Short mmCIF file of C-alpha atoms and ligand atoms in Angstrom, two decimals:
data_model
loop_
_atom_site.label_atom_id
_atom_site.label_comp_id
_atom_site.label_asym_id
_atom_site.label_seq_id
_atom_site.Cartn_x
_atom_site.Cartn_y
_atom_site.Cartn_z
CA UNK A 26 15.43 9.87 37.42
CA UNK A 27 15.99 9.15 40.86
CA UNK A 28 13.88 6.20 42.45
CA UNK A 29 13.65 4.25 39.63
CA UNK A 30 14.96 0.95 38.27
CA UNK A 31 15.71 0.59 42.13
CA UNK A 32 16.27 -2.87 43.38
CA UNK A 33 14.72 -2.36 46.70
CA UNK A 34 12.54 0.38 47.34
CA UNK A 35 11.11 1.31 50.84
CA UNK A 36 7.89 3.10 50.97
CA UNK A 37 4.71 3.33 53.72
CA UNK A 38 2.07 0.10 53.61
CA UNK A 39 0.10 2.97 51.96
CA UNK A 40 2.37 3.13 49.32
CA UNK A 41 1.37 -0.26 47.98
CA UNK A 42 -1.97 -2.36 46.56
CA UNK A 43 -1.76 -5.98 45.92
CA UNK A 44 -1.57 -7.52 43.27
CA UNK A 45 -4.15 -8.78 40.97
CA UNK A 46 -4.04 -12.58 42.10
CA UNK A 47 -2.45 -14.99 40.42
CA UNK A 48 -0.59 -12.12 38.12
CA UNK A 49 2.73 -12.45 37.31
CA UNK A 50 5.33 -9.85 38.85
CA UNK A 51 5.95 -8.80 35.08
CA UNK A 52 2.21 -8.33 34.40
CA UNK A 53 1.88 -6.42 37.90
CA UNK A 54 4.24 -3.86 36.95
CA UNK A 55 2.26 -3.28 33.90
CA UNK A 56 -0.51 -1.54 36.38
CA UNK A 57 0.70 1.32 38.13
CA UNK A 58 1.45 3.49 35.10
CA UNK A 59 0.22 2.38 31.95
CA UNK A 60 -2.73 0.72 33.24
CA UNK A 61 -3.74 3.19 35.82
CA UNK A 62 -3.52 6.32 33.88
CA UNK A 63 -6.14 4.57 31.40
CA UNK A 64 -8.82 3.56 34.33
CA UNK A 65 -8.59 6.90 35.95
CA UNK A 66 -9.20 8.92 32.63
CA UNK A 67 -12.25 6.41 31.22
CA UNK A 68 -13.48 5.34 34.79
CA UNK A 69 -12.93 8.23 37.32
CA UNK A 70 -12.56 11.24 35.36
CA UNK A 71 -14.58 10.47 32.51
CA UNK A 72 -17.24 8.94 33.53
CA UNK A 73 -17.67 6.51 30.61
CA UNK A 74 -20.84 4.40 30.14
CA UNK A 75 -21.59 1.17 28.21
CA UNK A 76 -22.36 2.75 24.32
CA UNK A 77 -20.23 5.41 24.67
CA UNK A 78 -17.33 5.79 21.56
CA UNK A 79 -13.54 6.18 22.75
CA UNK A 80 -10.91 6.69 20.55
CA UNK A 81 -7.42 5.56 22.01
CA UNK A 82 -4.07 6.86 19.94
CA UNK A 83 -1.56 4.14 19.04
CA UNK A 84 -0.88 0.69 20.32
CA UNK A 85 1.65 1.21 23.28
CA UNK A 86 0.74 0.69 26.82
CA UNK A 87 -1.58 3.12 27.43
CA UNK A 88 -3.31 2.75 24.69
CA UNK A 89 -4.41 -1.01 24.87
CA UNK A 90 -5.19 -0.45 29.05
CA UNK A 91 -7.55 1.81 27.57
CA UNK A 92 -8.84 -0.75 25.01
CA UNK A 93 -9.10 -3.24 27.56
CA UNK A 94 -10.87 -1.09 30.02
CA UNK A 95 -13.56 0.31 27.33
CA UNK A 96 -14.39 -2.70 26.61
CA UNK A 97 -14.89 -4.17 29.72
CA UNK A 98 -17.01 -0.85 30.39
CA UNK A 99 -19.32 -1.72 27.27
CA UNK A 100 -17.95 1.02 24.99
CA UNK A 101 -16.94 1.14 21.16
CA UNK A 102 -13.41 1.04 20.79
CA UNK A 103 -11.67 3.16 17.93
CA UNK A 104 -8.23 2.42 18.01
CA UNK A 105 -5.40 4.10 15.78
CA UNK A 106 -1.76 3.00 14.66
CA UNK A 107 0.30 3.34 11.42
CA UNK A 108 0.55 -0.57 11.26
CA UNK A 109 -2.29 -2.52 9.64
CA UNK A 110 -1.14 -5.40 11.80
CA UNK A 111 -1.24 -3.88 15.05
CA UNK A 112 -4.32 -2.81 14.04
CA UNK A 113 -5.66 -6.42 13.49
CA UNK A 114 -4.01 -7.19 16.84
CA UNK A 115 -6.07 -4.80 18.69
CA UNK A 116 -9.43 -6.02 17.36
CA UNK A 117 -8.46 -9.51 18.43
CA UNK A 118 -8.68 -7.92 21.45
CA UNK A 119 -11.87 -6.17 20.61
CA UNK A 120 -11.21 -2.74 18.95
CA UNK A 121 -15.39 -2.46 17.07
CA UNK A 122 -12.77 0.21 14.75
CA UNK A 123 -9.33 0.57 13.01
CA UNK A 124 -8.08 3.60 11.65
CA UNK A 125 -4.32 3.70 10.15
CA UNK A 126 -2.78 7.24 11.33
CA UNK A 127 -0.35 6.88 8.35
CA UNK A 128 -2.63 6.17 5.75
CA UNK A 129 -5.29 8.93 7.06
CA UNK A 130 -3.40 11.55 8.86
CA UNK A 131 -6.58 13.46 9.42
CA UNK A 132 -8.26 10.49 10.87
CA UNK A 133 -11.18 12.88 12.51
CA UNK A 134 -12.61 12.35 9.26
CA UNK A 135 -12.98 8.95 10.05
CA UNK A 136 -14.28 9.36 13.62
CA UNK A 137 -16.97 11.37 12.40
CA UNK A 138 -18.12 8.79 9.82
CA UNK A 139 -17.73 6.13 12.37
CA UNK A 140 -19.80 7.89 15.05
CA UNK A 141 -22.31 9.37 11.95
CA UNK A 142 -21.19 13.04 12.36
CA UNK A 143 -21.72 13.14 15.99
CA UNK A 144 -17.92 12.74 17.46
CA UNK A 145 -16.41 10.64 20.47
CA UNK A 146 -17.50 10.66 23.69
CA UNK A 147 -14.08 10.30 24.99
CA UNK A 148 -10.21 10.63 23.66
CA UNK A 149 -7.91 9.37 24.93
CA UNK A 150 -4.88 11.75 23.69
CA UNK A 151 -1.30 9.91 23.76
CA UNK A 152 0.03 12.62 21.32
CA UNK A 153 0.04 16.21 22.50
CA UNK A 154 0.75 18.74 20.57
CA UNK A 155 1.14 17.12 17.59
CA UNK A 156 -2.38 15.15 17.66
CA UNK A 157 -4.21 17.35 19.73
CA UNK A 158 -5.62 18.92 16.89
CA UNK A 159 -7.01 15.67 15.09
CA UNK A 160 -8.42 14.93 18.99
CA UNK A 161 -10.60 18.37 19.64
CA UNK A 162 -11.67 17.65 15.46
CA UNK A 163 -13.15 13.89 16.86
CA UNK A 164 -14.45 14.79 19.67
CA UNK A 165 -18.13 15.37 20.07
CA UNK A 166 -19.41 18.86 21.24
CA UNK A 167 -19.00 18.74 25.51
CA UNK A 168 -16.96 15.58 24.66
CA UNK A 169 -13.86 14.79 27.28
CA UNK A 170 -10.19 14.51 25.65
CA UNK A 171 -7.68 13.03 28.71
CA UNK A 172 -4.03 14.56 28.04
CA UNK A 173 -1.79 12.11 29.07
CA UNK A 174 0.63 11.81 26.69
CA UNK A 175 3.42 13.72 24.83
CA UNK A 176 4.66 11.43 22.11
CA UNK A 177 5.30 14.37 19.49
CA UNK A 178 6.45 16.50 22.15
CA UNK A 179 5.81 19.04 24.74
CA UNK A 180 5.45 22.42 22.84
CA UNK A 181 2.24 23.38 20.93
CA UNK A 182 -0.21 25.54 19.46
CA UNK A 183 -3.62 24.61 20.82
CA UNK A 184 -7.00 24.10 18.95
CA UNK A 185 -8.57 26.51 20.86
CA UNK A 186 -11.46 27.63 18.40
CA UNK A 187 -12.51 23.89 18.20
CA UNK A 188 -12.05 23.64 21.99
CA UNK A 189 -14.20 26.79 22.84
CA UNK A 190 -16.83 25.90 20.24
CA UNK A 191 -17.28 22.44 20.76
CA UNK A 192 -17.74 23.13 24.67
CA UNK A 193 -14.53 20.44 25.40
CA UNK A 194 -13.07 19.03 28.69
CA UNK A 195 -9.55 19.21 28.59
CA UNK A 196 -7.90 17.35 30.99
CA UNK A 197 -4.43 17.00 31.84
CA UNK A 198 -3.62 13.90 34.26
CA UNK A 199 -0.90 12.31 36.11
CA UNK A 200 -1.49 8.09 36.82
CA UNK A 201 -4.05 7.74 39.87
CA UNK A 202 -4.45 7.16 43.31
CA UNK A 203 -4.30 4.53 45.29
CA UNK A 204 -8.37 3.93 45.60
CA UNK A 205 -8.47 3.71 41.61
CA UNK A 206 -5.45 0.85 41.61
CA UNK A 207 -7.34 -0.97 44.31
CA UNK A 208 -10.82 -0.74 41.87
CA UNK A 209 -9.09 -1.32 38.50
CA UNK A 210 -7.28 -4.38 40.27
CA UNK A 211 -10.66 -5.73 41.36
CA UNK A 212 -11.67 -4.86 37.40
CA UNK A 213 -9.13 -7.00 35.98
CA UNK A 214 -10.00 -9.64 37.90
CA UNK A 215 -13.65 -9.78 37.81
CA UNK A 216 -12.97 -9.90 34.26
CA UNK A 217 -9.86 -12.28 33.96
CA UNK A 218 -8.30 -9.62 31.74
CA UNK A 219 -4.60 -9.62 31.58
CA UNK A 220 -2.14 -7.13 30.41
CA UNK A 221 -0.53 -7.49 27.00
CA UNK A 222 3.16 -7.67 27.31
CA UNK A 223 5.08 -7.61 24.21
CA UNK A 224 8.55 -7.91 25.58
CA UNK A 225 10.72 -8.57 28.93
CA UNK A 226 13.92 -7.35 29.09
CA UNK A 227 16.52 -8.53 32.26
CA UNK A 228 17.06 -5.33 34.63
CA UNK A 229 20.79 -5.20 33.37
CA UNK A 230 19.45 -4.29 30.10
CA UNK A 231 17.53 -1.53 30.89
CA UNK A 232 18.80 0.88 28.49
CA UNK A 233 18.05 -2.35 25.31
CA UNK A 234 14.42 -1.95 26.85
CA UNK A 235 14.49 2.20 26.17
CA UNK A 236 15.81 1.50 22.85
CA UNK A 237 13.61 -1.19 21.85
CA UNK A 238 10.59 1.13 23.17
CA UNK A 239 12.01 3.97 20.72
CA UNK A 240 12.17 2.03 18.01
CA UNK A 241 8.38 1.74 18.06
CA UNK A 242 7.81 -1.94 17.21
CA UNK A 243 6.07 -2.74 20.44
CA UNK A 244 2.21 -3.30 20.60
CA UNK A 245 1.21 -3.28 24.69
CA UNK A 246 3.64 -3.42 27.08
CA UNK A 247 7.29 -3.56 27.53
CA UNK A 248 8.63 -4.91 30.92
CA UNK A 249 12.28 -5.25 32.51
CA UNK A 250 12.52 -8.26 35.33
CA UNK A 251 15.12 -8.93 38.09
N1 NAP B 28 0.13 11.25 32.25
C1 NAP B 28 0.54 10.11 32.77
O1 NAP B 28 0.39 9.83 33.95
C2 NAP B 28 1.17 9.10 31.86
C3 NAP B 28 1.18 7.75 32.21
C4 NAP B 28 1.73 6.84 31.29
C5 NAP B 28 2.23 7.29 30.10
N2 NAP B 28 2.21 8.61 29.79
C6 NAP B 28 2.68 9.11 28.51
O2 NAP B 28 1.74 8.61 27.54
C7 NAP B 28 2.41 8.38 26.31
C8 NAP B 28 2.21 6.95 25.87
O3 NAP B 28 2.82 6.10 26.82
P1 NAP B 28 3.00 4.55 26.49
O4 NAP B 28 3.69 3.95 27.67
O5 NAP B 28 1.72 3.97 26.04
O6 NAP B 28 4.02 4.66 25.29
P2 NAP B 28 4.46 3.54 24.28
O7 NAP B 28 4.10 2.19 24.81
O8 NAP B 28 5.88 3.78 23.93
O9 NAP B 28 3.53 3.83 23.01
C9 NAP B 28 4.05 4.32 21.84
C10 NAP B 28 3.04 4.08 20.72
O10 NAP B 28 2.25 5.22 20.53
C11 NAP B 28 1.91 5.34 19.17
N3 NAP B 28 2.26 6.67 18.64
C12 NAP B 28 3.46 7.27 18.55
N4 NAP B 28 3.33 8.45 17.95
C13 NAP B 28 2.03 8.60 17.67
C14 NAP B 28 1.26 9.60 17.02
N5 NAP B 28 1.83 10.72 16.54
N6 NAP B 28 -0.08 9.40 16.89
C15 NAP B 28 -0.66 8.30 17.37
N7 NAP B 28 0.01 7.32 17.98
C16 NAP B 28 1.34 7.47 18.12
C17 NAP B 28 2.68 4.27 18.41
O11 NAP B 28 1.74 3.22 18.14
P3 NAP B 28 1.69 2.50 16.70
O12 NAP B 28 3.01 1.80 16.58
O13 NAP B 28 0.53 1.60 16.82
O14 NAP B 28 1.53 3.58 15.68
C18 NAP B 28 3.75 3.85 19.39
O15 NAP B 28 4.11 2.50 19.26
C19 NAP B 28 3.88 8.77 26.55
O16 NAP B 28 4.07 10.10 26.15
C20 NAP B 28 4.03 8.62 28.05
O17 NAP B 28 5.07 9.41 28.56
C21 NAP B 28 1.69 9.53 30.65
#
């Protein structure tokens, strides 16, 4: 798309935050997306408190902001992936739960004993149409699910029995504003946490980086550098 994998890009001051200090330029560019989307959906939109369950889907870059953030926040983590060793990644980072996708494809089931029937507070749906189902199953009755991913695609039937009866908020989102960079900035370094970067690719192999991302064997964050 046009305007990105620029090497110079020319913007308003208001365009820009600073960085967290002391951050690498490759751990920077891990905020404004990944990162951002995460703290806007747990911190802004969703209110979250310390106690509250999230579940996060997968292991990419979204998903461990959001790990990072919850627990920050005080909340119990459930975390999903098809790998048992990402899975024993993410509780080195603090996930309280593990749940293998692969192994338990309706892994509601396991919310629900996890949370003793009641649901999660909060979803974090990386999905779409293809988990959304699982996600309005999990989620507790006037429970939040944040849409911000379409992993399995764009098109969709929609839970809408369990959506209607279990009173959800459905919410669709797009990163953040500039306000919520500047707070999850201070955030991250209140609490010294740092992104996890799995790989760096050099700009000229942008399109290795793409590939490498399809191929799924990333856990965090992939970055190119100049
Ligand atoms: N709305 C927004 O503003 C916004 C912002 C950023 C990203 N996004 C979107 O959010 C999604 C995730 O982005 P990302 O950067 O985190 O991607 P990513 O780093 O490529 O994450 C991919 C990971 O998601 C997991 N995954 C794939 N299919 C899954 C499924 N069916 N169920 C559960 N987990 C699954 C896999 O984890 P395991 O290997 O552990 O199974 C995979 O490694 C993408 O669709 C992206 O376009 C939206």
């Amino acid at each position: 798309m046009d305007g990105f994998a620029c090497e110079v890009v020319t913007r308003p001051t208001s365009a820009f935050t600073l960085a967290p200090k002391s951050w690498t330029h490759a751990e920077a560019a891990t905020i404004t997306t990944a990162g951002l989307t995460a703290w806007r959906a747990l911190i802004d939109d969703g209110n979250i408190k310390a106690g509250d369950t999230i579940v996060t889907l997968g292991t990419g870059g979204v998903s461990i902001a959001a790990l990072q953030i919850g627990k920050m926040m005080g909340a119990n983590v459930i975390i999903t992936s098809s790998s048992d060793e990402k899975l024993e990644r993410a509780k080195a980072l603090g996930a309280d739960h593990l749940i293998n996708y692969k192994k338990h494809p309706q892994w509601a089931e396991q919310v629900m004993e996890i949370t003793e029937g009641k649901g999660a507070d909060h979803i974090i749906e990386l999905g779409g149409p293809g988990t959304l189902e699982e996600s309005a199953n999990a989620i507790k009755v006037g429970g939040q699910i944040s849409l911000i991913g379409v992993l399995t695609g764009f098109e969709g039937a929609l839970p809408t029995a369990q959506l209607l009866f279990k009173q959800v908020r459905l919410q669709g989102l797009l990163v953040g504003n500039r306000d919520q960079q500047q707070a999850y900035i201070k955030a991250l370094e209140t609490n010294e946490v740092h992104p996890v970067i799995d790989n760096t690719f050099n700009f000229e192999a942008l399109a290795e980086a793409f590939e490498y991302q399809l191929n799924g064997s990333h856990f965090g964050k992939i970055v190119t550098v100049w």
